[in-house]
Structure formats: structure tokens, C-alpha cells
XYZ file of C-alpha atoms in Angstrom:
519
model
C 88.876 151.794 119.217
C 89.488 153.555 115.966
C 90.079 150.433 113.933
C 88.789 146.856 114.133
C 91.995 144.630 114.116
C 91.715 141.130 112.479
C 92.956 139.021 115.384
C 93.194 135.423 114.226
C 91.293 136.140 110.976
C 93.245 134.791 107.900
C 90.574 135.065 105.192
C 91.126 138.012 102.983
C 87.523 138.050 101.753
C 86.154 138.270 105.338
C 88.558 141.041 106.275
C 87.579 143.254 103.273
C 83.863 142.560 103.425
C 83.494 142.819 107.201
C 85.598 146.094 107.417
C 88.673 144.865 109.278
C 91.852 146.793 109.192
C 94.347 145.640 106.459
C 97.749 146.787 105.538
C 98.114 146.939 101.807
C 100.604 144.410 100.449
C 99.062 144.035 97.091
C 101.493 145.939 95.107
C 104.248 143.461 96.112
C 101.818 140.593 95.437
C 101.360 141.898 91.944
C 105.202 142.292 91.514
C 105.562 138.626 92.830
C 102.966 137.210 90.389
C 104.587 138.842 87.390
C 107.970 137.747 88.356
C 107.627 133.991 87.857
C 105.463 130.878 88.329
C 106.689 128.822 91.330
C 107.594 130.198 94.658
C 108.166 129.139 98.277
C 108.097 131.299 101.429
C 109.315 130.245 104.892
C 107.992 132.312 107.893
C 107.247 131.794 111.446
C 103.850 130.863 112.670
C 101.253 133.714 113.202
C 103.213 135.895 110.601
C 100.431 136.304 108.014
C 101.286 133.313 105.599
C 97.710 132.067 105.553
C 96.349 135.624 104.834
C 98.699 135.877 102.086
C 97.602 132.657 100.501
C 94.070 133.733 100.816
C 94.702 137.082 99.256
C 96.429 135.214 96.319
C 93.379 133.051 96.145
C 91.040 136.086 95.826
C 93.268 137.575 93.205
C 93.344 134.508 91.038
C 89.565 133.991 91.370
C 89.336 137.388 89.846
C 87.485 138.846 92.726
C 88.297 142.410 91.727
C 85.676 144.124 94.017
C 87.811 142.943 97.046
C 90.714 144.944 95.965
C 88.954 148.201 95.529
C 91.195 151.031 97.030
C 94.121 148.886 97.134
C 97.361 149.333 94.993
C 96.683 146.223 92.932
C 93.476 147.691 91.608
C 95.261 150.206 89.361
C 98.179 147.778 88.515
C 96.215 144.799 87.260
C 94.480 145.430 83.812
C 93.224 141.935 83.179
C 91.278 140.452 85.972
C 91.137 136.678 84.976
C 89.072 134.187 86.981
C 91.245 131.157 87.298
C 90.672 127.749 88.769
C 92.398 127.660 92.210
C 93.574 124.664 94.126
C 94.055 125.657 97.710
C 95.604 122.863 99.963
C 95.602 123.717 103.522
C 97.570 121.285 105.984
C 96.734 123.119 109.060
C 93.941 120.880 110.220
C 95.608 117.632 111.199
C 97.692 116.574 114.106
C 99.617 114.170 111.981
C 100.176 111.538 114.654
C 99.795 108.481 112.270
C 100.874 107.628 108.783
C 97.331 107.643 107.607
C 96.667 111.313 108.688
C 98.509 112.780 105.663
C 96.720 110.484 103.309
C 93.438 111.399 104.884
C 93.751 115.088 104.527
C 94.870 114.762 100.921
C 92.108 112.474 100.081
C 89.563 114.832 101.577
C 91.019 117.918 99.658
C 91.158 115.793 96.384
C 87.389 114.696 96.941
C 86.301 118.486 97.256
C 88.096 119.218 93.870
C 86.585 116.244 92.230
C 83.230 117.383 92.996
C 84.052 120.328 90.918
C 86.280 119.003 88.264
C 85.359 115.261 88.001
C 87.453 112.061 88.290
C 88.349 109.012 86.234
C 88.435 105.467 87.456
C 92.137 105.005 86.435
C 93.132 107.764 88.911
C 93.713 105.531 91.886
C 96.773 106.988 93.725
C 96.853 110.522 95.248
C 99.338 111.800 92.747
C 97.391 110.497 89.827
C 94.228 112.050 91.191
C 95.954 115.331 91.590
C 97.220 115.328 88.216
C 93.807 114.546 86.720
C 92.292 117.327 88.682
C 94.834 119.825 87.330
C 94.231 118.662 83.596
C 90.428 118.736 83.848
C 90.434 122.144 85.626
C 92.138 123.728 82.647
C 90.036 121.854 80.119
C 86.904 122.948 81.796
C 87.906 126.638 82.492
C 90.072 127.306 79.633
C 92.605 128.920 82.039
C 95.666 127.351 83.835
C 95.476 126.762 87.450
C 96.853 128.580 90.533
C 98.038 126.035 93.174
C 98.375 127.387 96.700
C 99.575 125.226 99.537
C 99.508 126.573 103.122
C 101.840 125.065 105.898
C 103.228 122.303 103.537
C 105.635 121.306 106.256
C 103.353 120.735 109.259
C 103.292 116.959 108.837
C 107.073 116.890 108.794
C 107.355 119.100 111.947
C 104.747 117.275 113.829
C 106.839 113.971 113.301
C 110.268 115.515 114.422
C 111.816 112.735 116.582
C 109.883 109.909 114.838
C 112.049 109.016 111.791
C 109.774 106.279 110.654
C 106.686 108.637 110.467
C 108.871 111.405 108.887
C 109.896 108.904 106.150
C 106.259 107.902 105.586
C 105.314 111.596 105.291
C 108.252 112.373 103.218
C 107.590 109.687 100.587
C 103.831 110.749 100.480
C 104.426 114.450 100.114
C 107.433 113.989 97.703
C 105.232 111.973 95.140
C 102.204 114.482 95.646
C 104.193 117.558 95.162
C 106.057 116.145 92.195
C 102.844 116.536 90.075
C 103.202 120.310 90.184
C 106.531 119.963 88.202
C 105.292 117.302 85.753
C 102.042 119.478 84.973
C 103.890 122.648 84.247
C 102.047 123.299 81.138
C 98.808 123.538 83.010
C 99.974 125.725 85.911
C 99.948 129.524 85.840
C 101.246 130.003 89.409
C 102.177 127.916 92.409
C 102.930 129.120 95.811
C 103.935 127.115 98.947
C 104.365 128.395 102.432
C 105.635 126.881 105.589
C 107.543 127.439 108.806
C 110.628 125.600 107.633
C 112.248 124.181 104.623
C 113.064 120.440 104.650
C 115.559 120.803 101.800
C 117.952 117.927 102.666
C 115.273 115.345 103.173
C 113.891 115.122 99.658
C 110.447 116.782 100.172
C 111.597 119.496 97.652
C 113.707 117.213 95.470
C 111.016 116.888 93.048
C 110.216 120.595 93.207
C 113.558 122.042 92.333
C 111.935 124.628 90.141
C 110.681 126.556 93.337
C 112.109 129.993 93.813
C 112.779 130.519 97.489
C 111.625 133.961 98.646
C 112.529 133.257 102.315
C 115.915 135.247 102.259
C 115.168 137.262 99.279
C 115.429 140.937 100.223
C 112.928 142.009 97.575
C 110.319 140.231 99.429
C 111.155 140.487 103.195
C 108.140 142.640 103.751
C 105.664 140.388 102.101
C 104.483 139.097 105.620
C 104.837 141.061 108.774
C 104.795 144.850 109.543
C 107.673 147.306 108.927
C 108.387 150.316 111.074
C 107.241 152.578 108.274
C 103.967 150.660 108.069
C 103.587 150.995 111.743
C 103.847 154.785 111.547
C 101.741 155.001 108.409
C 98.789 152.832 109.673
C 98.836 152.720 113.323
C 98.978 156.303 114.488
C 95.559 156.236 116.235
C 96.495 152.744 117.789
C 99.739 154.031 119.198
C 98.028 157.066 120.661
C 95.305 154.906 122.254
C 97.959 152.539 123.473
C 100.099 155.346 124.966
C 97.097 156.799 126.847
C 96.087 153.558 128.382
C 99.684 152.840 129.410
C 100.337 156.346 130.665
C 103.223 156.746 128.188
C 104.210 159.383 125.764
C 103.903 158.601 122.111
C 107.729 158.296 121.730
C 107.877 156.029 124.792
C 105.146 153.762 123.300
C 106.917 153.623 119.984
C 110.236 152.574 121.653
C 108.457 149.869 123.704
C 106.779 148.620 120.719
C 110.119 148.407 118.867
C 111.828 146.628 121.834
C 108.995 144.110 122.336
C 107.869 143.162 118.742
C 110.382 144.383 116.152
C 113.774 142.996 115.066
C 113.020 140.028 112.628
C 115.444 140.071 109.914
C 114.966 137.553 107.165
C 117.885 138.581 105.023
C 121.299 140.193 105.474
C 121.183 143.884 105.764
C 117.346 143.927 105.475
C 115.019 146.205 107.358
C 113.365 145.027 110.572
C 110.011 143.394 110.644
C 107.582 143.653 113.495
C 105.459 140.549 114.537
C 102.005 141.372 113.133
C 100.135 139.150 115.618
C 101.568 140.672 118.585
C 101.252 144.246 117.260
C 97.488 143.679 116.568
C 96.763 142.235 119.791
C 98.630 145.009 121.604
C 96.576 147.598 119.856
C 93.303 145.748 120.431
C 93.812 145.156 124.080
C 95.881 148.414 124.628
C 98.318 146.360 126.638
C 101.592 144.935 126.077
C 101.991 141.165 126.355
C 103.752 138.079 125.109
C 100.746 137.499 122.637
C 102.732 135.256 120.191
C 103.767 132.917 122.885
C 100.379 132.683 124.500
C 99.070 131.018 121.290
C 101.500 128.057 122.100
C 105.110 127.364 121.348
C 105.543 123.836 119.789
C 107.168 121.397 122.116
C 109.165 119.949 119.166
C 111.656 122.742 119.823
C 112.434 121.642 123.258
C 112.665 118.083 122.052
C 115.126 118.997 119.533
C 117.326 120.912 122.133
C 117.116 118.054 124.585
C 117.483 115.368 121.939
C 120.911 116.882 120.824
C 121.892 117.826 124.401
C 122.222 121.457 123.245
C 124.134 123.986 125.147
C 121.687 126.949 125.463
C 124.448 129.439 125.993
C 125.460 129.076 122.297
C 122.007 130.182 121.165
C 122.788 133.748 122.348
C 125.484 134.112 119.753
C 125.047 131.523 117.065
C 127.126 131.848 113.685
C 126.221 129.937 110.718
C 125.973 129.966 107.094
C 123.087 130.315 104.503
C 122.927 126.600 103.367
C 122.433 125.681 107.274
C 119.731 128.393 107.757
C 117.961 127.413 104.468
C 117.710 123.721 105.016
C 116.676 121.314 107.651
C 117.964 117.592 107.835
C 116.035 115.351 110.199
C 119.347 113.569 110.941
C 121.121 116.530 111.693
C 122.509 117.149 115.353
C 122.169 120.991 114.936
C 118.701 122.179 116.099
C 119.432 125.900 115.223
C 117.947 125.826 111.634
C 114.450 124.730 112.897
C 114.703 127.401 115.801
C 115.796 130.132 113.273
C 113.082 129.344 110.808
C 110.544 128.932 113.685
C 111.146 132.600 114.431
C 112.932 132.243 117.871
C 116.262 133.447 116.286
C 116.931 135.910 113.579
C 119.669 137.504 111.684
C 121.579 140.059 113.651
C 124.563 140.409 111.659
C 126.337 139.189 108.399
C 130.094 138.834 107.529
C 130.177 139.438 103.708
C 133.823 138.199 103.275
C 133.171 134.740 104.956
C 129.437 134.761 104.260
C 128.784 134.018 107.876
C 125.376 134.912 109.688
C 125.243 135.985 113.265
C 121.913 134.890 114.964
C 120.247 136.183 118.071
C 116.754 136.660 119.674
C 114.781 139.188 117.612
C 113.073 141.055 120.480
C 112.237 140.976 124.144
C 108.952 139.060 123.577
C 110.627 136.203 121.897
C 113.637 136.204 124.269
C 111.803 136.423 127.534
C 109.019 134.149 126.273
C 111.348 131.418 125.047
C 113.126 131.456 128.191
C 109.984 131.250 130.285
C 108.819 128.433 128.030
C 112.061 126.585 128.425
C 112.327 126.687 132.030
C 109.653 123.892 133.204
C 111.494 121.514 130.856
C 114.762 122.050 132.494
C 114.127 123.028 136.192
C 111.840 121.632 138.914
C 108.984 124.061 138.338
C 105.754 124.115 136.502
C 104.735 126.466 133.541
C 102.208 128.228 135.855
C 104.761 128.619 138.631
C 107.928 129.542 136.825
C 106.993 133.289 136.201
C 106.032 133.627 139.939
C 109.283 132.135 140.722
C 111.248 134.335 138.601
C 109.650 137.395 140.196
C 110.559 136.032 143.710
C 114.171 135.651 142.476
C 114.077 139.417 141.359
C 112.603 140.465 144.653
C 115.167 138.764 146.647
C 117.884 140.276 144.483
C 116.305 143.777 145.030
C 116.134 143.212 148.707
C 119.657 141.761 149.168
C 118.351 138.442 150.430
C 120.889 136.138 148.733
C 120.084 133.244 151.065
C 116.534 133.124 149.922
C 117.813 133.580 146.424
C 120.011 130.418 146.648
C 117.562 128.232 148.625
C 115.074 128.978 145.793
C 117.605 128.151 143.173
C 118.294 124.864 145.044
C 114.699 123.966 144.561
C 114.947 124.305 140.800
C 117.578 121.571 140.843
C 115.735 119.242 143.191
C 114.388 115.901 142.069
C 115.875 116.064 138.750
C 115.600 112.516 137.376
C 118.801 110.798 136.270
C 117.493 109.572 133.076
C 116.684 113.261 131.963
C 120.165 114.588 132.526
C 122.711 112.831 130.319
C 125.315 115.588 131.068
C 124.718 116.950 134.442
C 127.145 119.700 134.170
C 125.505 120.932 131.014
C 122.052 120.598 132.592
C 123.172 122.807 135.512
C 124.626 125.395 133.094
C 121.426 125.279 131.080
C 119.228 125.981 134.132
C 121.401 128.848 135.520
C 121.394 130.292 131.851
C 117.638 130.416 131.660
C 117.257 131.669 135.314
C 119.830 134.436 134.829
C 118.455 135.386 131.503
C 114.932 135.922 132.906
C 116.243 137.797 135.899
C 118.164 139.973 133.473
C 114.944 141.459 132.109
C 114.435 143.054 135.558
C 117.823 143.955 136.844
C 121.187 144.262 135.074
C 122.679 141.048 134.573
C 126.133 140.249 132.904
C 127.638 136.800 132.632
C 130.137 134.862 130.592
C 130.798 131.225 130.396
C 134.167 129.451 130.066
C 135.231 125.855 130.584
C 132.096 124.826 132.418
C 131.667 127.762 134.795
C 129.595 130.718 134.992
C 130.847 134.255 136.228
C 127.781 136.360 136.886
C 127.294 139.984 137.968
C 123.771 141.213 139.006
C 123.242 145.028 139.634
C 120.452 146.747 141.204
C 119.982 150.366 142.475
C 121.351 149.241 145.989
C 123.472 146.141 145.407
C 126.005 144.509 143.138
C 126.443 140.676 143.185
C 129.441 138.900 141.817
C 129.059 135.153 141.794
C 131.443 132.402 140.764
C 130.075 128.908 140.370
C 132.115 125.772 140.724
C 131.359 122.208 139.904
C 132.634 119.659 142.519
C 135.002 122.166 144.001
C 134.388 124.328 146.998
C 132.503 127.463 147.586
C 135.555 128.847 149.289
C 137.665 128.177 146.080
C 135.094 129.990 144.107
C 135.215 133.083 146.496
C 139.004 132.966 146.275
C 138.721 133.126 142.434
C 136.692 136.239 142.634
C 139.269 137.986 144.750
C 142.389 136.621 143.099
C 141.072 137.596 139.492
C 139.815 140.979 140.909
C 136.427 140.624 139.531
C 135.224 143.568 141.854
C 137.822 145.992 140.513
C 135.393 147.504 137.881
C 133.048 148.597 140.859
C 135.942 150.034 143.233
C 134.430 153.435 143.168
C 130.748 152.354 143.106
C 128.648 153.399 146.204
C 126.404 150.378 146.194
C 126.760 147.482 148.671
C 128.750 144.648 146.956
C 128.303 140.909 147.666
C 131.044 138.473 146.431
C 129.478 135.079 146.481
C 131.330 131.750 145.816
C 128.972 128.717 145.096
C 129.773 125.036 144.638
C 127.562 122.541 142.680
C 127.816 118.899 143.679
C 127.556 116.128 141.198
C 126.782 113.721 144.071
C 123.740 115.615 145.223
C 123.110 117.040 141.786
C 122.491 120.487 143.389
C 123.968 123.565 144.900
C 125.863 122.126 147.910
C 127.163 125.452 149.443
C 127.641 129.113 149.027
C 129.734 131.580 150.978
C 129.531 135.414 150.961
C 131.828 138.071 151.446
C 130.225 141.607 152.065
C 131.834 144.823 151.027
C 130.442 148.251 151.838
C 132.188 150.588 149.251
């Protein structure tokens, strides 16, 4: 390998001293530091937020030697060593009200060893305030405050309103110190996956400038297409050779798999850095972002709000919704968007409406595979195998095996898990057909509780109509009456018209009938 890629390494000093590969973001960091004092950035997990915080920490600590050869070396004339207060909320599970107090107390104790304490500082906010004041008095320089994953306690407590309320009250009081100590603070930067705007965590920090949808800073985390070509030429060639692809084919597959994040309207696309680095390291394509673990709170949100998964493929919303998360909201989309599973795909300037969608194949396929065991009668380990069997049966024209396998996905669904049986059956079909669509051509549309599906392979065309508490014969009749097969009238492939009935009583596919046509 021509480069040593920093997989999972989030410490800037370690990357620079140990010779790991680093994409130079320091010109943008310098621009940011000179642009103001208080900032917030929301980005998905594994997108480089912790490395950004670590880079800022090294900069404010005046470690000029770490920036040799980088853009900021020439831009910064005065390398001032400042006191840096770095709070990292990554290290707890936050399952109890005491967990947030424990981590804050631990961090404050570390700072107090350096800057001292006073007996009157009993509460967490008072201790934080005293540390900031003494840090400035001791060093003669205003402090830099860096908070990594500020929102992790809130995310961990989704669905537990009492615990969220406790975390909210503790964090609101703690973060309010940043505003009250303005005269002692040179710079403050908070990162997180989400922005809990409507639930008061930020109410005391209304002086923060939100970079999350600011076009000037969309490239602060992640990798642009230009950065890919400028920095990974050797990596692309090595990957192409290993995968027996051309350079151009490899670039196209990288773009399809990992590009497509848009954090503002009309912004350039951003590649997922974690997936790219893993791909170049292992010289193999994979769903690396998902392998590190998708948070189950996303599924809890979807099921808690009885969400129709079809809507996720073409969500339309406004900026206020995207930028803020309300724990009492019935809309899970802001959390899913800010967590990186949806991104901006289009923008209507006249009505200021955003159109969302999956950013790339890794996210779309990975998310569907992740969701399947929560909705269907299959395990996480078995679901990928089952999808491959579905595809195999479609490719072989074995529709009976296909539907028997589909029946097994609906088997033994507990009543208490399905508040809306019709929606549940729609969601399972949506996930299955989405996953099949990555291997064969799949087109489907939903209307009034039914699914019309067309699957196409090299040798077969399947037109399916699904009914709920009707008959399979009625479904097949609808295919013929509405002439769903007409677009394929001159197609030489074998065509199957399939009517399917789903029974509420059995909570499963009750019957399917097939009409074969050799065109």
C-alpha cells in the first residue's frame, strides 16, 4: 500500500507524528477560527468530527510543528498556546440519570487538577465557570472550549422522556456557562450528530453559529470528489487492480457507493471518509459504515411513530424541520437525516422545500438490510442470505419458491408488534423489493394500500399486483384490465403476471395465481 490510512484514528497529533495519511483541511479551519467565536456542526457518525475537534485542539495549544507542510502553517502568523477545555461525551452509555453527571464530574476533576478549585463551587456549572476563569488568570490567554458529541446523552435516551428531561436540564445548565463567560472565551466549538433545537439544550446557547447547512463549510468534514482525485490516485489504482476494474470503473463505483452527501442546497457531494479509507486499505468494496453499527434508536423511532417506509424514498420538508429535533415530534425524519441515512437531493427555491433521499448505495442497501430483521421473521445474520435466495429464484423464474420464502418473512409476527397490519405488510414488501432491486431491475409504486411491482431480469419480466383481503384472482384481473403488461408488448423475454392476496386473518400471503405469457 502506498499510504497508511488512519482507520479509526481520531487524534490529529498521532496522525501527524506517526505518518498517517491526512487530507489538509487546515485552510478551512483557519477561515473558521477567524470568522467568529461560537460554532456548532452537525454531521453523521464516523464523518471526522472527532478528528476536527482534535485538530482544533492542537491548533489552539500552539503545536505549530504538527502543521508543518499544511496550509495553515503559512496562514497563521501568531501561534498562541491557549488553555483548551476539551469535553468528549463519547465514552458513556447514558442509561441512567447519573451517567451524564459522572462524565461531567470526571472531566471537571481533570481540569481542576490543572487550574484548581474553590470550596464554593459545588454544582457542575459553578465548577465549570470557575475553571474557565482561573484558566484565563493562570495563562493570560482566553480559553478554547471544544465539545465532541454533545448530543450523545439525548440520542441514547430517545423514547425515555423522563431520562431525556434529566439530561436536558443538566446539559442546559452546564452549557449556559459558555454564554455567561463570554469575556473569558476565545473560541467554542460543539459537534454532534443532531441538533436538539426545540428541546432547550441550545436555548441557553443562542449565540452559536450553526455550520451544519452553511455552504462555505460543507467540506469541513468528509472528502470531496476533487480531494479524492488529488489525494487517492495511487489508492484508486491499487483498488482497481485488486478488483480487476479499470481506473474509470473504479471511480464510478466509488461514487455510486460512497458519494452523494449534500449538507446544503446546491452544494457539492461529499464522500463518506470512513468507508473510503476502509475501501482503499482493504482494496475491497464493502458497507464499512454500517459494519461499525447502526444505532437501534432509528428503528425505535420508525416503529414508535408507525412510519410508512415508502415515504422515506421521497421525503419533502423545510429547513426548520431538518435543523431541529423535537423529542415529542411524530416525525422521525430529522433524526434520520441528521444521522446520515438521508441527504438533500433537491431544493425548490420558490417554496424553500428540500427533497431528501438516500445518499448512495452503501446507505440505501445497508439501511434496508439493517431494517429487515426488525420487521420480518428473519435474523440479522440470515437476512442477507435470504435476499440472495430471493434474487436467485427471480433469476431462475422460480416464482413459487419466491412466494413461499416471502410467506416465511410474515410468519409468526406477534400481534403486539403490529399496530397497523396493512402498513406492516407494506413495509416488509418495501424493504424486500428495495433489496432485490440492487440485483435486478425493480420498479414499484404504491397507491391506496397496494403495491404494483415490476421485476426485470435478462430472461424474465414479473408484473405483480398485491391485494389485502381480496382475492389473488382479482389482483391478476387488475393487471389485465389496466394493461400493466402493455409497455412490454414487444419484449422477447418471458412474462409472468402474478396476482397476490394478503390475508388479515392469517397475517400472511394467502394465495398467488400466475398467468404466463411467452412474447
